[in-house]
XYZ file of C-alpha atoms in Angstrom:
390
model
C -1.358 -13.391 -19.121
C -0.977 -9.531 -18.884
C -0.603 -7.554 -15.562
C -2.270 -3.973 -15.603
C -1.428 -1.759 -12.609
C -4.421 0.653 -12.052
C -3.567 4.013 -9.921
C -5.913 4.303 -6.664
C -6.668 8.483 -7.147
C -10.157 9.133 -8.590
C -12.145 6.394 -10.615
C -10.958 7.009 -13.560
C -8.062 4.431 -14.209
C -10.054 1.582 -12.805
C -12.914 1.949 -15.181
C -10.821 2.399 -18.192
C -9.036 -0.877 -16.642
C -12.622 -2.711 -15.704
C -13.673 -1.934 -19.478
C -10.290 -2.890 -21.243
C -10.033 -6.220 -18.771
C -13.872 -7.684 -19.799
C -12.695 -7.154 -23.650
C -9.632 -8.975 -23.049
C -9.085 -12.346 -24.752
C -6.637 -13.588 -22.035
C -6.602 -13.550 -18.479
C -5.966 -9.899 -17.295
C -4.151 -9.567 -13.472
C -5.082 -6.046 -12.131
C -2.157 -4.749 -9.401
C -3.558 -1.782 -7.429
C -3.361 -0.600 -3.995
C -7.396 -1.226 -5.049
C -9.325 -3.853 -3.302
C -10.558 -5.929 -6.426
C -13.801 -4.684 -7.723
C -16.929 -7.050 -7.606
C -16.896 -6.897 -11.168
C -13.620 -7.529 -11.991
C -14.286 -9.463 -15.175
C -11.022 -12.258 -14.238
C -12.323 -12.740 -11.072
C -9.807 -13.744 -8.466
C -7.074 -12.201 -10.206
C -6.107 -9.156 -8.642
C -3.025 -8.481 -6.388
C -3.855 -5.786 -3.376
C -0.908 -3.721 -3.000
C 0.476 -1.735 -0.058
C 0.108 2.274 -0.030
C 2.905 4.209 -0.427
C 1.852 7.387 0.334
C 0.703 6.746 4.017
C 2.878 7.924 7.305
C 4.687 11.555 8.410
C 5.406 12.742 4.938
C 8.511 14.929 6.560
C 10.341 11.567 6.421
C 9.915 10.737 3.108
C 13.162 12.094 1.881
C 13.642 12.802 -1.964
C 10.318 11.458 -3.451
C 11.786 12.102 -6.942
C 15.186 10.692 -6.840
C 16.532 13.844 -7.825
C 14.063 14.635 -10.451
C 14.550 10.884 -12.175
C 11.291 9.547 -10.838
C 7.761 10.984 -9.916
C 7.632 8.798 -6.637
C 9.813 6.923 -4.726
C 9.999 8.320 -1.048
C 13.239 6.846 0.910
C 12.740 4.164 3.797
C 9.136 3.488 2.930
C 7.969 0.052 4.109
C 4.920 0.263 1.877
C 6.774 1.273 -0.852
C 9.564 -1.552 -0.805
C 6.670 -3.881 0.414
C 4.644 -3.089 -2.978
C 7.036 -2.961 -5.922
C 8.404 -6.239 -3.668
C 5.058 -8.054 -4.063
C 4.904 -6.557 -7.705
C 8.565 -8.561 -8.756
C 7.371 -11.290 -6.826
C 4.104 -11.810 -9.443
C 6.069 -10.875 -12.283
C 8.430 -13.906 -11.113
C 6.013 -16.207 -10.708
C 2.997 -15.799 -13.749
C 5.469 -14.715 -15.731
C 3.313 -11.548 -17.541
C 3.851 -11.458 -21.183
C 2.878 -7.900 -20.766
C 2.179 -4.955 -18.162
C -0.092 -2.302 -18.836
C 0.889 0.658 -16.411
C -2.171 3.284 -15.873
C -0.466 4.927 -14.410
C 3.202 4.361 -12.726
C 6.482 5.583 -14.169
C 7.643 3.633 -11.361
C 6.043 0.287 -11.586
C 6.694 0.633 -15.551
C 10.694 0.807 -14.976
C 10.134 -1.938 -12.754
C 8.634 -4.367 -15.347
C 10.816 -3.580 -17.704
C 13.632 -4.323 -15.414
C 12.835 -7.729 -14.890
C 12.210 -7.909 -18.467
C 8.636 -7.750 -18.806
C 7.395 -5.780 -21.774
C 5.669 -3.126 -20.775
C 2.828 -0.890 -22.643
C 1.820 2.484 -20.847
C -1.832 4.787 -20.706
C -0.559 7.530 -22.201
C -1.951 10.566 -20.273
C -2.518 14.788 -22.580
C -0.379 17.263 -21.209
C 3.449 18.206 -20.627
C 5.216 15.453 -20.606
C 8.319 15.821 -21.501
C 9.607 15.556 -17.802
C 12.509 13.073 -17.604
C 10.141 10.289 -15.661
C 8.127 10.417 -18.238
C 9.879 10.237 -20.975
C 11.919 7.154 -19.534
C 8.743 5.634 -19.495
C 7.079 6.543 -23.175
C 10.653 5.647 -24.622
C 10.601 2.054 -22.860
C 7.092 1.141 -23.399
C 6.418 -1.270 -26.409
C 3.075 0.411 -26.531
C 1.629 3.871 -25.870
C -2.600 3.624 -25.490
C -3.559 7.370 -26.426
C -7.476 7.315 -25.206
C -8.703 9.817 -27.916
C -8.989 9.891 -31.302
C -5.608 10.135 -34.122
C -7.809 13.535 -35.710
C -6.984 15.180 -32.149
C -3.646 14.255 -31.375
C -1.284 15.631 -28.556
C 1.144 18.416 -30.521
C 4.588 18.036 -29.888
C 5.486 14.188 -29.386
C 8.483 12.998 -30.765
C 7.714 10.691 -33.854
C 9.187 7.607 -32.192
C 6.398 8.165 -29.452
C 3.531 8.403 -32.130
C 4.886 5.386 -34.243
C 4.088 3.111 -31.149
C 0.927 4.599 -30.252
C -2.333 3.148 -30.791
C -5.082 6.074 -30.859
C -8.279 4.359 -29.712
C -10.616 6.941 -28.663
C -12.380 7.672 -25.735
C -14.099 4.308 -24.191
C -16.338 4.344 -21.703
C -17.800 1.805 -19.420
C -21.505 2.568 -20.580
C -19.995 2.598 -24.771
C -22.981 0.566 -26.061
C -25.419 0.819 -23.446
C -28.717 2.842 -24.920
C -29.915 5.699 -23.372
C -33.473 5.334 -21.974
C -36.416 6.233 -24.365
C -37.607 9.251 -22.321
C -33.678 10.477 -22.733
C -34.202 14.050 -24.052
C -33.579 15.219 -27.820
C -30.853 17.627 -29.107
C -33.112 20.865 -29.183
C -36.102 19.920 -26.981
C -37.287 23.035 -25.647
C -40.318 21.618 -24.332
C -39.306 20.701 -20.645
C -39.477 22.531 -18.224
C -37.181 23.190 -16.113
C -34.078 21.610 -18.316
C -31.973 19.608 -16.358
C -28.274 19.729 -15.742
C -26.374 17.336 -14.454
C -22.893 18.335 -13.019
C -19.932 16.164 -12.197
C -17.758 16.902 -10.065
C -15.518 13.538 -10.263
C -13.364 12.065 -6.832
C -10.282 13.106 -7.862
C -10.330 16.695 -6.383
C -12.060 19.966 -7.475
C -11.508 23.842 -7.713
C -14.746 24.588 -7.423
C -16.272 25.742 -4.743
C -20.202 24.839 -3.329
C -20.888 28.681 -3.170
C -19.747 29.269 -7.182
C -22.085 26.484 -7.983
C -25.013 27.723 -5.921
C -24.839 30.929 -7.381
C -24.751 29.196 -10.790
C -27.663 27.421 -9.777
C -29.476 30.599 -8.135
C -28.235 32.644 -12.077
C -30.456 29.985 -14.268
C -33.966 29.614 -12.716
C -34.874 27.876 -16.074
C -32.321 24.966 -15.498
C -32.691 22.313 -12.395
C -29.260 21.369 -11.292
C -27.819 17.961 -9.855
C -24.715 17.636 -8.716
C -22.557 13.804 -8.743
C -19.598 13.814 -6.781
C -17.238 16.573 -5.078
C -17.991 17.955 -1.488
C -21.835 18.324 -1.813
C -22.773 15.870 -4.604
C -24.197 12.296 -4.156
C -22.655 9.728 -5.608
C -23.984 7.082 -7.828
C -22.413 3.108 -8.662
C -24.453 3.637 -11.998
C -24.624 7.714 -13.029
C -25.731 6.673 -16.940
C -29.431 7.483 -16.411
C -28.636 10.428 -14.955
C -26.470 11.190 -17.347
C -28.873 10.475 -20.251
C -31.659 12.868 -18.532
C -29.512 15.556 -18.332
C -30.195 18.171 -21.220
C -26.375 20.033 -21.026
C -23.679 17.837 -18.543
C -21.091 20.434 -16.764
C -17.773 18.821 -16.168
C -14.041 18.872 -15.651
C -12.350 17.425 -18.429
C -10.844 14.562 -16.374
C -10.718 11.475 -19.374
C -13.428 9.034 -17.362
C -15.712 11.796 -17.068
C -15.919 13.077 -20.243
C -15.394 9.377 -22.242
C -18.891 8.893 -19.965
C -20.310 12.473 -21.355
C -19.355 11.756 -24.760
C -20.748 7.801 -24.607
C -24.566 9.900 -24.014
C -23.798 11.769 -26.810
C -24.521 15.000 -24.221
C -24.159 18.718 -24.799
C -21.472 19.660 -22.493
C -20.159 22.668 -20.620
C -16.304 22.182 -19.881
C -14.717 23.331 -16.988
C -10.738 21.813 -16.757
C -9.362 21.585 -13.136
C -5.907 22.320 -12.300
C -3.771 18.918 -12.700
C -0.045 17.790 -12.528
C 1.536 18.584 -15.886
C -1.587 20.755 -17.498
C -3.570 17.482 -18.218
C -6.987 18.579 -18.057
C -5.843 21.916 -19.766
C -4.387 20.179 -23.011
C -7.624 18.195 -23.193
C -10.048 21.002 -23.340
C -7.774 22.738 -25.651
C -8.309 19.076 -27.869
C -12.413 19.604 -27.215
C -11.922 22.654 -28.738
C -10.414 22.182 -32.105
C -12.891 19.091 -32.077
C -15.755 21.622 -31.683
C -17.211 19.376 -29.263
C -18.242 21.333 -26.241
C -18.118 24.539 -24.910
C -15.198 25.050 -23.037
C -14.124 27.747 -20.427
C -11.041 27.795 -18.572
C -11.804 28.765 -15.499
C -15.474 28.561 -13.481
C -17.747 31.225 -14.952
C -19.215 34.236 -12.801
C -22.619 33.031 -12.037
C -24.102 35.744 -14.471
C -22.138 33.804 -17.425
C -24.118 30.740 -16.934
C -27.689 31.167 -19.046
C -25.923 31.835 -21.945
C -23.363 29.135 -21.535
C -26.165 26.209 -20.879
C -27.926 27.987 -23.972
C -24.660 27.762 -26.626
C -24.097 24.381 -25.064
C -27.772 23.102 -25.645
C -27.939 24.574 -28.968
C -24.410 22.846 -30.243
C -25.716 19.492 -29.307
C -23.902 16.476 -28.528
C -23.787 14.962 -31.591
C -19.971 15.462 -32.761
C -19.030 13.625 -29.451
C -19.413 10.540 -31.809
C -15.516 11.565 -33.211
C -13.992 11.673 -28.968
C -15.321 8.283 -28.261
C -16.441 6.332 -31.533
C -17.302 3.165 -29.232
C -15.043 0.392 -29.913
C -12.172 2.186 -28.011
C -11.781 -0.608 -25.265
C -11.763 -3.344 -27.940
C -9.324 -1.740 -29.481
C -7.206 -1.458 -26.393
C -8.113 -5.082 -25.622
C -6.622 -6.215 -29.051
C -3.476 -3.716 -28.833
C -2.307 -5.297 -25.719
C -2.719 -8.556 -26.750
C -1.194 -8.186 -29.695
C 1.953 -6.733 -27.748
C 1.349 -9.474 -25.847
C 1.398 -12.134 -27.947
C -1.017 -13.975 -26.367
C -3.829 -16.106 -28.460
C -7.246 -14.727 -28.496
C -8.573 -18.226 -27.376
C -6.620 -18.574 -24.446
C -8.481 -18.674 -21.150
C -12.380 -18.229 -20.502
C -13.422 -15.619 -23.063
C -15.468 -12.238 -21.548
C -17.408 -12.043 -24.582
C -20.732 -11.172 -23.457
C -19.691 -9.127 -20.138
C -21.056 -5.893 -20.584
C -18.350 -2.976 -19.520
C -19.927 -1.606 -16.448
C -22.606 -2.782 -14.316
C -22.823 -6.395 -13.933
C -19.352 -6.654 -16.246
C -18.347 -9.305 -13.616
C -21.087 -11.732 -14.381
C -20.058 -15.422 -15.263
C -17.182 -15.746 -13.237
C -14.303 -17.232 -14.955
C -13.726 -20.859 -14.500
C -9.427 -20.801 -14.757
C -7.501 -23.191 -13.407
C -4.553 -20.723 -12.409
C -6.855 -17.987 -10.793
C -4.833 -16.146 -8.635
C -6.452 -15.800 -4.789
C -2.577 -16.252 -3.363
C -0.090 -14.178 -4.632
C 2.212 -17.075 -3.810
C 0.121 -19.534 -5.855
C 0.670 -17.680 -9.045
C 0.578 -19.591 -12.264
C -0.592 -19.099 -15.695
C -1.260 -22.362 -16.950
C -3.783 -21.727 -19.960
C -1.832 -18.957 -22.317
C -1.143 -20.251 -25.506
C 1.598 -17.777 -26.288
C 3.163 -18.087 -30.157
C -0.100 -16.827 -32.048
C -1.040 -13.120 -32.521
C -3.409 -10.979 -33.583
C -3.700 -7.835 -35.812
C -3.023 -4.604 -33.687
C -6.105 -1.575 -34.317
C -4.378 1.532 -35.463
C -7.234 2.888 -37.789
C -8.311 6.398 -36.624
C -12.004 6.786 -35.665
């Protein structure tokens, strides 16, 4: 069995954990402050955890344990009530692995009660102390890009345990519809764009997009997410109808962007440790979108859509090659050493909608955290970790 604790802010760590899970050999546990998703693909397992970020936050003391953690605040009940309930699983099913995406905190745990632990590795500084406590413990570092655009600067003992699998997406396989427009297809009119704004926060504000909007009367804007977007359980046909995508460069978004195979316009948003920055700086030595630092005036944005039309979105195919979340799936349970027959195999479950179809008929599915047992895992065969670049 493997635990993998997904982080609650934005969408973008429980896709990448929906996706990994429903390629997953053996039964996968998620642990997330979360309610389960109706398509997690090991239905039933899933522990709901308490927040620990609720309450007067002027009582939360030293949330860093003096710069040794990223978030620990003193006295909270949901905080000793979660990593509580997290020992108390790791006690009982006995994880032969925990995926942490992402928790410095919940790693250290793990690893504490011996549990091998493997970690999302996340672009950006992070050469923090938390961080590097947890990238030196992990038996596993998943890098969601590809090895030809790696992160400058880690230390080699970092690099020799990570597994590079490209971007993966939810929709990696799914075709576009046939009415999907072509590379250079000049013929519609208006060309759409489809922004995305994402749920995990924005600098942008609804006047700079309607003047962006107002600036190319040749272009018909929709907007997914943020203050004034709708929102969509299934954005891929909008996606696929969009002749140039604007987005931040948040790692869900763009696996989805580059999974179309879209012409993109990149705008990174100001994140904790200069994530989104170091990935558009990786987009660009890719050459595979236009990228601006900052959201244009409105009188930049004809000739942006234009470059970004006219570059195409072919070279996306080196982000996200589309095996990525197998070859997460097979890195973990490699680390794991779990058997790739164990428990009822998700082959078939599609990563995305309807991934949760055929629930899975396990004897030890967990419903009561205090009923926890993993009583299929044959656990002394192994199989051949993925590290081939894309």
């Amino acid at each position: 069995m493997i635990g993998y604790y997904v982080h609650h802010q934005g969408s973008g760590h429980l896709h990448r954990a929906r996706t990994v899970a429903a390629h997953c050999p053996v039964p996968v546990t998620g642990l997330s402050t979360l309610p389960e998703p109706e398509d997690w693909p090991w239905p039933g397992r899933w522990v709901r955890l308490p927040r620990d970020d609720d309450g007067d936050s002027s009582g939360f003391g030293d949330v860093t344990a003096r710069g040794r953690l990223h978030w620990a605040p003193v006295g909270h009940a949901g905080l000793r009530g979660r990593m509580a309930l997290i020992a108390r699983w790791i006690e009982e099913a006995s994880p032969r692995l925990l995926m942490s995406d992402v928790s410095v905190e919940v790693a250290l745990l793990a690893r504490l009660l011996g549990t091998p632990v493997a970690v999302a590795a996340m672009r950006g500084e992070r050469t923090d102390p938390p961080h590097r406590m947890a990238y030196d413990l992990a038996e596993l570092l998943l890098a969601p890009w590809p090895a030809a655009l790696p992160e400058p600067g880690w230390p080699a003992h970092w690099t020799a345990k990570t597994v590079h699998t490209g971007a993966f997406s939810r929709f990696d396989g799914r075709p576009c519809p046939a009415s999907a427009p072509g590379r250079t297809d000049r013929s519609r009119t208006p060309r759409k764009v489809l922004l995305l704004m994402g749920s995990g926060g924005t600098d942008v504000s609804p006047g700079e997009v309607k003047a962006a909007r107002a600036a190319t009367p040749g272009w018909e804007w929709t907007t997914l997410g943020g203050l004034d977007g709708g929102w969509s359980a299934d954005p891929w046909p909008a996606l696929c109808a969009a002749d140039v995508v604007v987005t931040h460069a948040g790692q869900n978004a763009l696996a989805e962007c580059a999974a179309a195979r879209r012409p993109a316009v990149v705008v990174p948003q100001e994140r904790p440790f200069g994530e989104q920055a170091a990935t558009a700086r990786a987009l660009t030595r890719g050459r595979l979108a236009v990228v601006v630092p900052h959201w244009p005036p409105a009188e930049s944005w004809p000739a942006l859509l234009e470059q970004a039309h006219e570059r195409g979105g072919d070279r996306w195919s080196l982000w996200a090659p589309g095996n990525g979340a197998t070859r997460a799936a097979t890195a973990l349970t490699d680390v794991a050493g779990e058997a790739t027959t164990a428990g009822p195999s998700p082959t078939g479950r599609a990563a995305g909608a309807g991934a949760g179809a055929g629930a899975a008929e396990d004897a030890g599915a967990v419903r009561d955290i205090g009923a926890v047992r993993d009583t299929g895992a044959v656990r002394n065969a192994r199989v051949v970790r993925d590290t081939g670049a894309p």
